[in-house]
Tab-separated table of C-alpha atoms in Angstrom:
chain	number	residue	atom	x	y	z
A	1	UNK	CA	141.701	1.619	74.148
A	2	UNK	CA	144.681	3.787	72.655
A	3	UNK	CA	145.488	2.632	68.956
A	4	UNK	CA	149.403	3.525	68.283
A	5	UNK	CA	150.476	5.654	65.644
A	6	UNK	CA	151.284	3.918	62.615
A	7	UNK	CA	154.002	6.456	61.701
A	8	UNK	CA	155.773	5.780	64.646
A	9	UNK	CA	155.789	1.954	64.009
A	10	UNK	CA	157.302	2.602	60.451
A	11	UNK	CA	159.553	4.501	61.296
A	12	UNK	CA	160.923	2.794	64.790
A	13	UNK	CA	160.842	-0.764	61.889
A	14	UNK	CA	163.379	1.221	59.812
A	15	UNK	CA	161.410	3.247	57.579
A	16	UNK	CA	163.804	6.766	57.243
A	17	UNK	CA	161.454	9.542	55.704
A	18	UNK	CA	164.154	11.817	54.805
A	19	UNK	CA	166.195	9.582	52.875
A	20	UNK	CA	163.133	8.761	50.076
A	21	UNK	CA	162.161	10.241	47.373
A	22	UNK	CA	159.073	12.036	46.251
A	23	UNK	CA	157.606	9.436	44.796
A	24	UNK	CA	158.735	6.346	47.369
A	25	UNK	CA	156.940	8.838	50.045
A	26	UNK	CA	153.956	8.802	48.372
A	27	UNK	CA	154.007	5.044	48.565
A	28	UNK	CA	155.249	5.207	52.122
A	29	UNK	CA	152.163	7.539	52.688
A	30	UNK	CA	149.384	5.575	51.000
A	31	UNK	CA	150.827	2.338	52.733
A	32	UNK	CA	150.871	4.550	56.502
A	33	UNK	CA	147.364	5.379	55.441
A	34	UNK	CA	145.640	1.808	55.190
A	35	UNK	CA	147.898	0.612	57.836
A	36	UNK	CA	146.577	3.552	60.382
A	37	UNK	CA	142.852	2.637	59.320
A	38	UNK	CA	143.320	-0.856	59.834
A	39	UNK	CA	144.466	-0.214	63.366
A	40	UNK	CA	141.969	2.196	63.905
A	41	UNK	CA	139.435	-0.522	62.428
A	42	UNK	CA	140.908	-3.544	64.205
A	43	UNK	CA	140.259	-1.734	67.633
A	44	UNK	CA	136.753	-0.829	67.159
A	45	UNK	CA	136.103	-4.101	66.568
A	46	UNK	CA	137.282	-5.169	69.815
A	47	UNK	CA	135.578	-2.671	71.454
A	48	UNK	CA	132.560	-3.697	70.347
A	49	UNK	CA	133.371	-7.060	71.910
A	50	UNK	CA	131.198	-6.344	75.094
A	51	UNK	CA	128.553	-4.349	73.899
A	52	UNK	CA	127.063	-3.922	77.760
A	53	UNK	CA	130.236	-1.912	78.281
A	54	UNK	CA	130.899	1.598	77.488
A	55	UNK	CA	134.277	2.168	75.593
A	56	UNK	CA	136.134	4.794	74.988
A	57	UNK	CA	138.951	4.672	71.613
A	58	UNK	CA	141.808	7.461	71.865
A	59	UNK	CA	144.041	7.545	68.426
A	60	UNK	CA	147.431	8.699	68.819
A	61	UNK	CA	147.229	10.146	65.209
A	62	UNK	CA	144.248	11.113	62.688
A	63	UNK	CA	144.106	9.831	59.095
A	64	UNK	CA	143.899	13.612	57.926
A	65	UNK	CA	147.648	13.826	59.652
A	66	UNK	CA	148.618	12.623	56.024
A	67	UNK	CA	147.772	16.089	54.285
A	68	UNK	CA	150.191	17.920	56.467
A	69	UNK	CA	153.389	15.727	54.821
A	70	UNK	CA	151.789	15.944	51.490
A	71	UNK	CA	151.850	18.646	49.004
A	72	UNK	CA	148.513	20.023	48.182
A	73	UNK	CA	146.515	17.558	46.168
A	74	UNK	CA	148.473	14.577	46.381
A	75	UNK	CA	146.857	14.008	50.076
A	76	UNK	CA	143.123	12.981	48.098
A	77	UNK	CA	144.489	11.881	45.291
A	78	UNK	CA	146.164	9.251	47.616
A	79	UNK	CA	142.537	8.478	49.405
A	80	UNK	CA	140.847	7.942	46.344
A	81	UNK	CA	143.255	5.806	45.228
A	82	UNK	CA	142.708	3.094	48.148
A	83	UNK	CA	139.065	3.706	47.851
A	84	UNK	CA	138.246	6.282	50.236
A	85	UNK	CA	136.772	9.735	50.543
A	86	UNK	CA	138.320	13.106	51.908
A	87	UNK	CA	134.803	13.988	53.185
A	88	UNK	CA	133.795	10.880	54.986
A	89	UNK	CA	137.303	10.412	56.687
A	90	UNK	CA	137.466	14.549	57.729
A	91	UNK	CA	133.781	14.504	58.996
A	92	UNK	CA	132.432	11.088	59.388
A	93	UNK	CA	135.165	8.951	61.530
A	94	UNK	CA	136.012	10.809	64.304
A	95	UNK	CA	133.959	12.154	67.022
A	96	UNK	CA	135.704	14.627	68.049
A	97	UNK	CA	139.729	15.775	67.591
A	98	UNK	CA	141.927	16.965	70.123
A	99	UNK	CA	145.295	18.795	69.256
A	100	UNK	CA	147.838	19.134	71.545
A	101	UNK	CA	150.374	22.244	70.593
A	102	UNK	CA	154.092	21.390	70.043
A	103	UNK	CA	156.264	22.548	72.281
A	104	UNK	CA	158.082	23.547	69.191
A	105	UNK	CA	155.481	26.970	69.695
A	106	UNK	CA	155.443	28.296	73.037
A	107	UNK	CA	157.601	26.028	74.831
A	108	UNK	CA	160.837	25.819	73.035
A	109	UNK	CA	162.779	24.931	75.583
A	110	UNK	CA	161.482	21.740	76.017
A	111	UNK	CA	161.191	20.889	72.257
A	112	UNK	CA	163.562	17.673	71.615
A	113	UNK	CA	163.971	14.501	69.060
A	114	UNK	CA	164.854	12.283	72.432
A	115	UNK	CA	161.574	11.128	73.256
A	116	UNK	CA	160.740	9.575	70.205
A	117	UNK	CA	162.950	7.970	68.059
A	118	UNK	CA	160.935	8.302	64.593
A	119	UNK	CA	160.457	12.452	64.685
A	120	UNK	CA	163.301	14.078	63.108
A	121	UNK	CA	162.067	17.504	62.794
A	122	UNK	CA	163.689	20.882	63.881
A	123	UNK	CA	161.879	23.002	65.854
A	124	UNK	CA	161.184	25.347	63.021
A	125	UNK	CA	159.896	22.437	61.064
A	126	UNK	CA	157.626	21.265	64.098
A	127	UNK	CA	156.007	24.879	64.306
A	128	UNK	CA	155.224	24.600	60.734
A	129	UNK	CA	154.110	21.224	60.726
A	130	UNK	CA	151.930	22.011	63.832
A	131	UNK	CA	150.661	24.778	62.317
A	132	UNK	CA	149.383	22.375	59.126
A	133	UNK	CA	147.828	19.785	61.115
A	134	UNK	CA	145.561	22.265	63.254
A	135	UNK	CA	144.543	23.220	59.800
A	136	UNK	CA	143.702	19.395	58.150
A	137	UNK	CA	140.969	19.103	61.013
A	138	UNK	CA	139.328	23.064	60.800
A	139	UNK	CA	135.350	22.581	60.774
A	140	UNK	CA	135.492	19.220	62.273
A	141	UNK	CA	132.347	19.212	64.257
A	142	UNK	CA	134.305	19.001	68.075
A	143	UNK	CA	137.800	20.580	67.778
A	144	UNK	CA	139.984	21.229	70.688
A	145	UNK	CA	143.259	23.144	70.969
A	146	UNK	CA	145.836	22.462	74.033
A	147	UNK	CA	148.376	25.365	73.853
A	148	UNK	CA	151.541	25.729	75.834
A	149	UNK	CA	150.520	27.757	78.648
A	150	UNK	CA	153.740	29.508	80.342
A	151	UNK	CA	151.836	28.756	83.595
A	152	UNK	CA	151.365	25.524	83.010
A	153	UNK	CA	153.404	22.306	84.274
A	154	UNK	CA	153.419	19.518	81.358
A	155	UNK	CA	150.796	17.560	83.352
A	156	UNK	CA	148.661	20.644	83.249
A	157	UNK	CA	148.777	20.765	79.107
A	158	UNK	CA	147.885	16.921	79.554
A	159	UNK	CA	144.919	17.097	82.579
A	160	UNK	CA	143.485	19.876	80.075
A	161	UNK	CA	143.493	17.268	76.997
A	162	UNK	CA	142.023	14.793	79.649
A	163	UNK	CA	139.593	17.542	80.347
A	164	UNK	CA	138.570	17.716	76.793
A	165	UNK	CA	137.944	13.901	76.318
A	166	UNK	CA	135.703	13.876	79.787
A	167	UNK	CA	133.641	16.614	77.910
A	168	UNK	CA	133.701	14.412	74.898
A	169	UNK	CA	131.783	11.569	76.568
A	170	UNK	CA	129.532	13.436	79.270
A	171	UNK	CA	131.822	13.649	81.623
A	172	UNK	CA	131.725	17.057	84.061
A	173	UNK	CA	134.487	18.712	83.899
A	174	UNK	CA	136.043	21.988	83.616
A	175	UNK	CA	135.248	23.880	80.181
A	176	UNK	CA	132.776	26.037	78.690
A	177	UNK	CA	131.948	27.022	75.175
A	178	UNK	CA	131.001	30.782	75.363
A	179	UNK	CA	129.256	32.884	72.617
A	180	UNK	CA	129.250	36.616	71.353
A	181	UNK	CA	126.666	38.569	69.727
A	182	UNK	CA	128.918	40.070	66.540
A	183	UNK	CA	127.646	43.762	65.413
A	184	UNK	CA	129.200	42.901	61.591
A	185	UNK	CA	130.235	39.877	59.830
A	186	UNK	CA	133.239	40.130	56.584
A	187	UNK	CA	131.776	38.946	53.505
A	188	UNK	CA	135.054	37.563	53.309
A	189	UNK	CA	137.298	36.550	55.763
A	190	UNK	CA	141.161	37.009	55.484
A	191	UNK	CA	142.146	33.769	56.776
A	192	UNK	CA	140.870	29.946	55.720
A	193	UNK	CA	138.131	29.158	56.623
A	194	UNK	CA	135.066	25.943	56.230
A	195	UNK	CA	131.463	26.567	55.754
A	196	UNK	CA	128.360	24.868	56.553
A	197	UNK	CA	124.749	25.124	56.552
A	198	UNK	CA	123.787	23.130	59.931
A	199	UNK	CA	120.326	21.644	61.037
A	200	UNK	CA	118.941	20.888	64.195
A	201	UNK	CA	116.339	18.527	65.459
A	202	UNK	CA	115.328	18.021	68.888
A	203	UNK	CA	113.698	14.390	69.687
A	204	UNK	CA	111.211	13.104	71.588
A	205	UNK	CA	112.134	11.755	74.923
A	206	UNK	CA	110.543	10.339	78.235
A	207	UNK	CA	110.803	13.656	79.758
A	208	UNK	CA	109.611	16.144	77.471
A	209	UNK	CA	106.501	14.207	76.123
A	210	UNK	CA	104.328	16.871	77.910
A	211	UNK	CA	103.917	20.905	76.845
A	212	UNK	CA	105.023	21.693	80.351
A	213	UNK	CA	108.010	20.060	80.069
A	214	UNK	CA	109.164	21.187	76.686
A	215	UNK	CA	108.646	24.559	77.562
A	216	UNK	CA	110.872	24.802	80.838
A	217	UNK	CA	114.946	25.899	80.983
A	218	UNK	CA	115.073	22.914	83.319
A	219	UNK	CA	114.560	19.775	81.242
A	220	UNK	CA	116.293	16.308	82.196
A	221	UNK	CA	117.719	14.293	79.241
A	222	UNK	CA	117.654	16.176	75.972
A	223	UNK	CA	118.718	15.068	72.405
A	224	UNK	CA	119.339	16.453	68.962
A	225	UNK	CA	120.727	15.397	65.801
A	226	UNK	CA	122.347	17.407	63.766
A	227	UNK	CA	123.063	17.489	60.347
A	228	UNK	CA	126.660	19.353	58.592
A	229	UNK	CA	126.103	19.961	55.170
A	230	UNK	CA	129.801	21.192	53.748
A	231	UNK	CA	129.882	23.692	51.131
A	232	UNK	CA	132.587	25.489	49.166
A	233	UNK	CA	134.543	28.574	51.357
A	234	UNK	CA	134.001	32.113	50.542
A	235	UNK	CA	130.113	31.414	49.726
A	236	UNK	CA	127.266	34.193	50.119
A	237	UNK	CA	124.362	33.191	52.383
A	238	UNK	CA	122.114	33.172	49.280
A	239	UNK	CA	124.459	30.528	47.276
A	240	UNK	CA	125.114	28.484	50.750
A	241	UNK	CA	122.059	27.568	50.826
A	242	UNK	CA	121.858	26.740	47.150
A	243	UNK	CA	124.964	24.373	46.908
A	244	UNK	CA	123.647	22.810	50.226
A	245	UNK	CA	120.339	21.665	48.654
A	246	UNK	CA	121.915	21.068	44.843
A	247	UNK	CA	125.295	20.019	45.373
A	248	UNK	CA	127.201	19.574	48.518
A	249	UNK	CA	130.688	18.937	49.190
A	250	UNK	CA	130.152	16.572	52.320
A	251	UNK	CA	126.846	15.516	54.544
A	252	UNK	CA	127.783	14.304	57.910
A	253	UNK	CA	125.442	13.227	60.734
A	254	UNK	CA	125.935	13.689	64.673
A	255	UNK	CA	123.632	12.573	67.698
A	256	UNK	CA	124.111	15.429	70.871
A	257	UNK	CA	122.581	13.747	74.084
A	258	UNK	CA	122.515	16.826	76.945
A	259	UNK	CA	122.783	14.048	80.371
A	260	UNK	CA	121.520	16.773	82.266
A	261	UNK	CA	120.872	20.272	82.497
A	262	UNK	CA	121.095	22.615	85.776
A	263	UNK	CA	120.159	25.689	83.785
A	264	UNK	CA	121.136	27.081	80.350
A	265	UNK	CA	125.069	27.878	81.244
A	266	UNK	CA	125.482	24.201	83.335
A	267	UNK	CA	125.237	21.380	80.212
A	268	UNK	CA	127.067	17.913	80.347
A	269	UNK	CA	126.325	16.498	77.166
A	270	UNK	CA	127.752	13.802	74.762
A	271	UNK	CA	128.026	13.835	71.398
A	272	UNK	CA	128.781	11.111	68.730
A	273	UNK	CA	129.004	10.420	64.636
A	274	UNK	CA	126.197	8.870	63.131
A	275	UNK	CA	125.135	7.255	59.930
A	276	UNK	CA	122.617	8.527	57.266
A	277	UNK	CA	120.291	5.738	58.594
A	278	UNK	CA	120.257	6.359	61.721
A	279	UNK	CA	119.913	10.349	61.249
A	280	UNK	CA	116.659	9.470	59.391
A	281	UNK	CA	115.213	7.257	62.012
A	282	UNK	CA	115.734	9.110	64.645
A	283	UNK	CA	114.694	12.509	63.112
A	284	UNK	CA	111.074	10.691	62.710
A	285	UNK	CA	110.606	11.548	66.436
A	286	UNK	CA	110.953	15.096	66.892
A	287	UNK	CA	110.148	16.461	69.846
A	288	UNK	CA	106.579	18.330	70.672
A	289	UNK	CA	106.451	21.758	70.575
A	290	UNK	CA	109.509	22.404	68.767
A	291	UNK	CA	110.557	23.164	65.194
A	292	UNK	CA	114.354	22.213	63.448
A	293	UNK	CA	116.231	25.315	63.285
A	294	UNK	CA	118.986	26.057	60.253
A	295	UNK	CA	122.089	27.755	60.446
A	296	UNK	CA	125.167	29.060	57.910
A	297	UNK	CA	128.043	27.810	60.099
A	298	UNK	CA	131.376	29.687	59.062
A	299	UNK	CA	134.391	28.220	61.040
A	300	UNK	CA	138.020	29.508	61.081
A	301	UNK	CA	141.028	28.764	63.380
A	302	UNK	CA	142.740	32.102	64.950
A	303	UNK	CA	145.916	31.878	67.155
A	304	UNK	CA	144.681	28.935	69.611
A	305	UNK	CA	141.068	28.886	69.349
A	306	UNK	CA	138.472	27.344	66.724
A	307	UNK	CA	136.093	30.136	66.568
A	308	UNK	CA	132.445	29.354	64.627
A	309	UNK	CA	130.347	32.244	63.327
A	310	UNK	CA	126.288	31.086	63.415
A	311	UNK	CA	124.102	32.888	61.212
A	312	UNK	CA	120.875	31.862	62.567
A	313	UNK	CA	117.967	31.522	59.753
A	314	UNK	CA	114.618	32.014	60.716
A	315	UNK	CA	111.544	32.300	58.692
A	316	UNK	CA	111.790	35.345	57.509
A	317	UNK	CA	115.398	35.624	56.872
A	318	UNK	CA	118.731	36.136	58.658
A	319	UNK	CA	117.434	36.084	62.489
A	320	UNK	CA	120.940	36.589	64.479
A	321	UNK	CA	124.419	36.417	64.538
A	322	UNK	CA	126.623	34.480	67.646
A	323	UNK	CA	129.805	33.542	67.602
A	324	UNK	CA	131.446	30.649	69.551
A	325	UNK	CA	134.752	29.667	70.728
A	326	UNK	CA	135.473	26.660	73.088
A	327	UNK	CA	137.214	27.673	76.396
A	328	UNK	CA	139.058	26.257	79.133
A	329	UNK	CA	137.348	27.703	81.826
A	330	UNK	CA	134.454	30.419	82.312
A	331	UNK	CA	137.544	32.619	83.361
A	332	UNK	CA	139.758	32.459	79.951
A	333	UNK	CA	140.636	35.627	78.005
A	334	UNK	CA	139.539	35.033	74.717
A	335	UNK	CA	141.956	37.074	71.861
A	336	UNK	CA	139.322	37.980	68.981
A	337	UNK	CA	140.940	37.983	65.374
A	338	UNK	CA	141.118	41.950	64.534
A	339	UNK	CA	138.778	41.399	61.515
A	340	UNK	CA	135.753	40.740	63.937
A	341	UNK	CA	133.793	43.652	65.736
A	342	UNK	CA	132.151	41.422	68.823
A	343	UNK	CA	129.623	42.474	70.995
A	344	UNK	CA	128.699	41.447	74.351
A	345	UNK	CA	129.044	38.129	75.670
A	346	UNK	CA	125.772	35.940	75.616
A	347	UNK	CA	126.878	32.900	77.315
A	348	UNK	CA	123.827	32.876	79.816
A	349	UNK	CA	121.559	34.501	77.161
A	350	UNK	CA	118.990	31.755	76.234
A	351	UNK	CA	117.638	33.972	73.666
A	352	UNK	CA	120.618	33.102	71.837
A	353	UNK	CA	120.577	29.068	72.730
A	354	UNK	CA	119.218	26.369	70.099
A	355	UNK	CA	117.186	25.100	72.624
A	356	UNK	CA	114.906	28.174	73.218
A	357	UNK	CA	115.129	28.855	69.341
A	358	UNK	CA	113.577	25.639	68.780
A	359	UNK	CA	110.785	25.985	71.423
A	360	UNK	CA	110.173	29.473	70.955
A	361	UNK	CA	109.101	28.802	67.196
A	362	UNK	CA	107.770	25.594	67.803
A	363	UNK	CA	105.068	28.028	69.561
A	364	UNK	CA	104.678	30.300	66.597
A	365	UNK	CA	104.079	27.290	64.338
């Protein structure tokens, strides 16, 4: 199912954004917003029609879209006022978000207003605005860029988003998310950035029930849940883990299932939101022989990539330091931000996988 974009519906009905005022767009806004979640709502209804058949919902536009057009501020004040929460609609609705670059940046020569009656912008304004709504969805827990590749055809940008949404649901596809060791990490980062402290739990399942099993790089269907605990930017590791347990900004819940695994660098997987009750349930049934692992997750956009810095917690202490970027292929040129001093790639390192962390401790415990 693909649920239209409210905006677009407003605006093709009559609705002329640049001849409002301030305070009729923040009307227009708050109206857009219920109207989008409606839609949104409406359709996963229906798709819940058959429940024997697996569905798949693609929205044209995010509720977070609204901060972009807002100044900042008015965006949550405008949530709160029809009853919802920045949090819950940032981390809790969407399983994963896929952003596909203007051609305002990169491809100018295509950029044009013909295609679509309701956008107005100029292609300085589209950059801009582009540029604000990769940053509404930073530290969203599966965030994919599609840039304007000079290479590329159009129908190569949109086989690469198509790409991303087969990877979404467990489909195998072209893509790989590849991870650096990182000799230093700023205290501070120049640039924006979201911060998490992350838990993992591996669960019980028909075939790992056995010692043998559990301990092998070859396992069949896997599963973990995860937990993303927000906490304010800039923290230390000491106060992360403070706010995390006293008072966190957002909690949000997400089930990985790995489909299959051909050794540690080959993984189709799935991944999906959950609720609070089901995170509990299911995190009854961990599996044997391993132990949840803990993480400070510090996550930052830089030119076209969504890098995440892991600081890996173990007993003791700090126990390592990856960083991870999602990539198209295992041949893409990754351009580190200056501010990082990266190490070698550990891709095919399982020393520095969650799986072998978990099973590796599970033994010392």
């Amino acid at each position: 199912y693909c649920v239209p974009e409210a905006a677009t519906i407003f605006g093709t009905a009559g609705l002329n954004w640049g001849a409002i005022t301030p305070e009729e767009a923040w009307v227009a806004q708050k109206e857009l917003f219920r109207t989008q979640m409606r839609l949104e709502d409406s359709f996963v209804n229906i798709s819940r029609l058959n429940e024997k058949k697996s569905t798949v919902l693609l929205c044209d536009r995010g509720l977070m879209d609204g901060s972009a057009y807002m100044p900042q501020g008015k965006f949550e004040e405008m949530v709160n006022k029809v009853g919802e929460d920045v949090g819950d609609i940032k981390y809790g609705r969407y399983d994963a978000v896929i952003h596909m670059v203007t051609a305002a940046i990169g491809a100018e020569k295509y950029y044009t207003l013909e295609n679509n009656e309701a956008r107005h912008e100029s292609r300085e304004q589209a950059g801009q605005l582009d540029r604000r709504l990769r940053d509404a969805y930073v530290g969203v827990n599966s965030h994919f860029i599609i840039p304007n590749r000079e290479e590329w055809s159009f129908d190569d940008k949109v086989n690469s988003a198509v790409d991303r949404v087969c990877q979404i649901v467990g489909v195998p596809v072209q893509g790989i998310r590849k991870y650096f060791s990182l000799k230093s990490v700023p205290e501070r980062l120049p640039i924006p950035e979201q911060q998490f402290v992350v838990d993992y739990t591996y669960l019980q399942t028909e075939a790992s029930c056995d010692e043998d099993s559990a301990n092998s790089s070859s396992v069949g269907p896997r599963s973990r849940v995860q937990k993303r605990t927000e906490i304010p930017p800039q923290s230390s590791l000491e106060s992360a883990l403070r706010v995390a347990a006293a008072q966190p900004l957002n909690i949000s819940y997400s089930l990985r299932e790995e489909e299959e695994y051909h050794g540690f660098q080959n993984l189709t997987t799935s991944s999906r939101i959950i609720s609070k009750k089901e995170y509990q349930i299911l995190k009854t049934k961990p599996m044997d022989h391993t132990v949840e692992t803990r993480r400070w997750r510090r996550v930052f956009m830089h030119e076209e990539y969504i890098f995440e810095i892991d600081l890996v917690l173990g007993p003791k202490g700090l126990d390592h330091v990856k960083l991870a970027v999602e990539c198209e292929n295992l041949n893409s040129k990754v351009d580190f931000p200056p501010f990082l001093e990266v190490g070698d790639e550990v891709t095919n390192d399982e020393r520095y996988s969650s799986w072998h962390l978990a099973i590796s401790r599970g033994k010392d415990s």
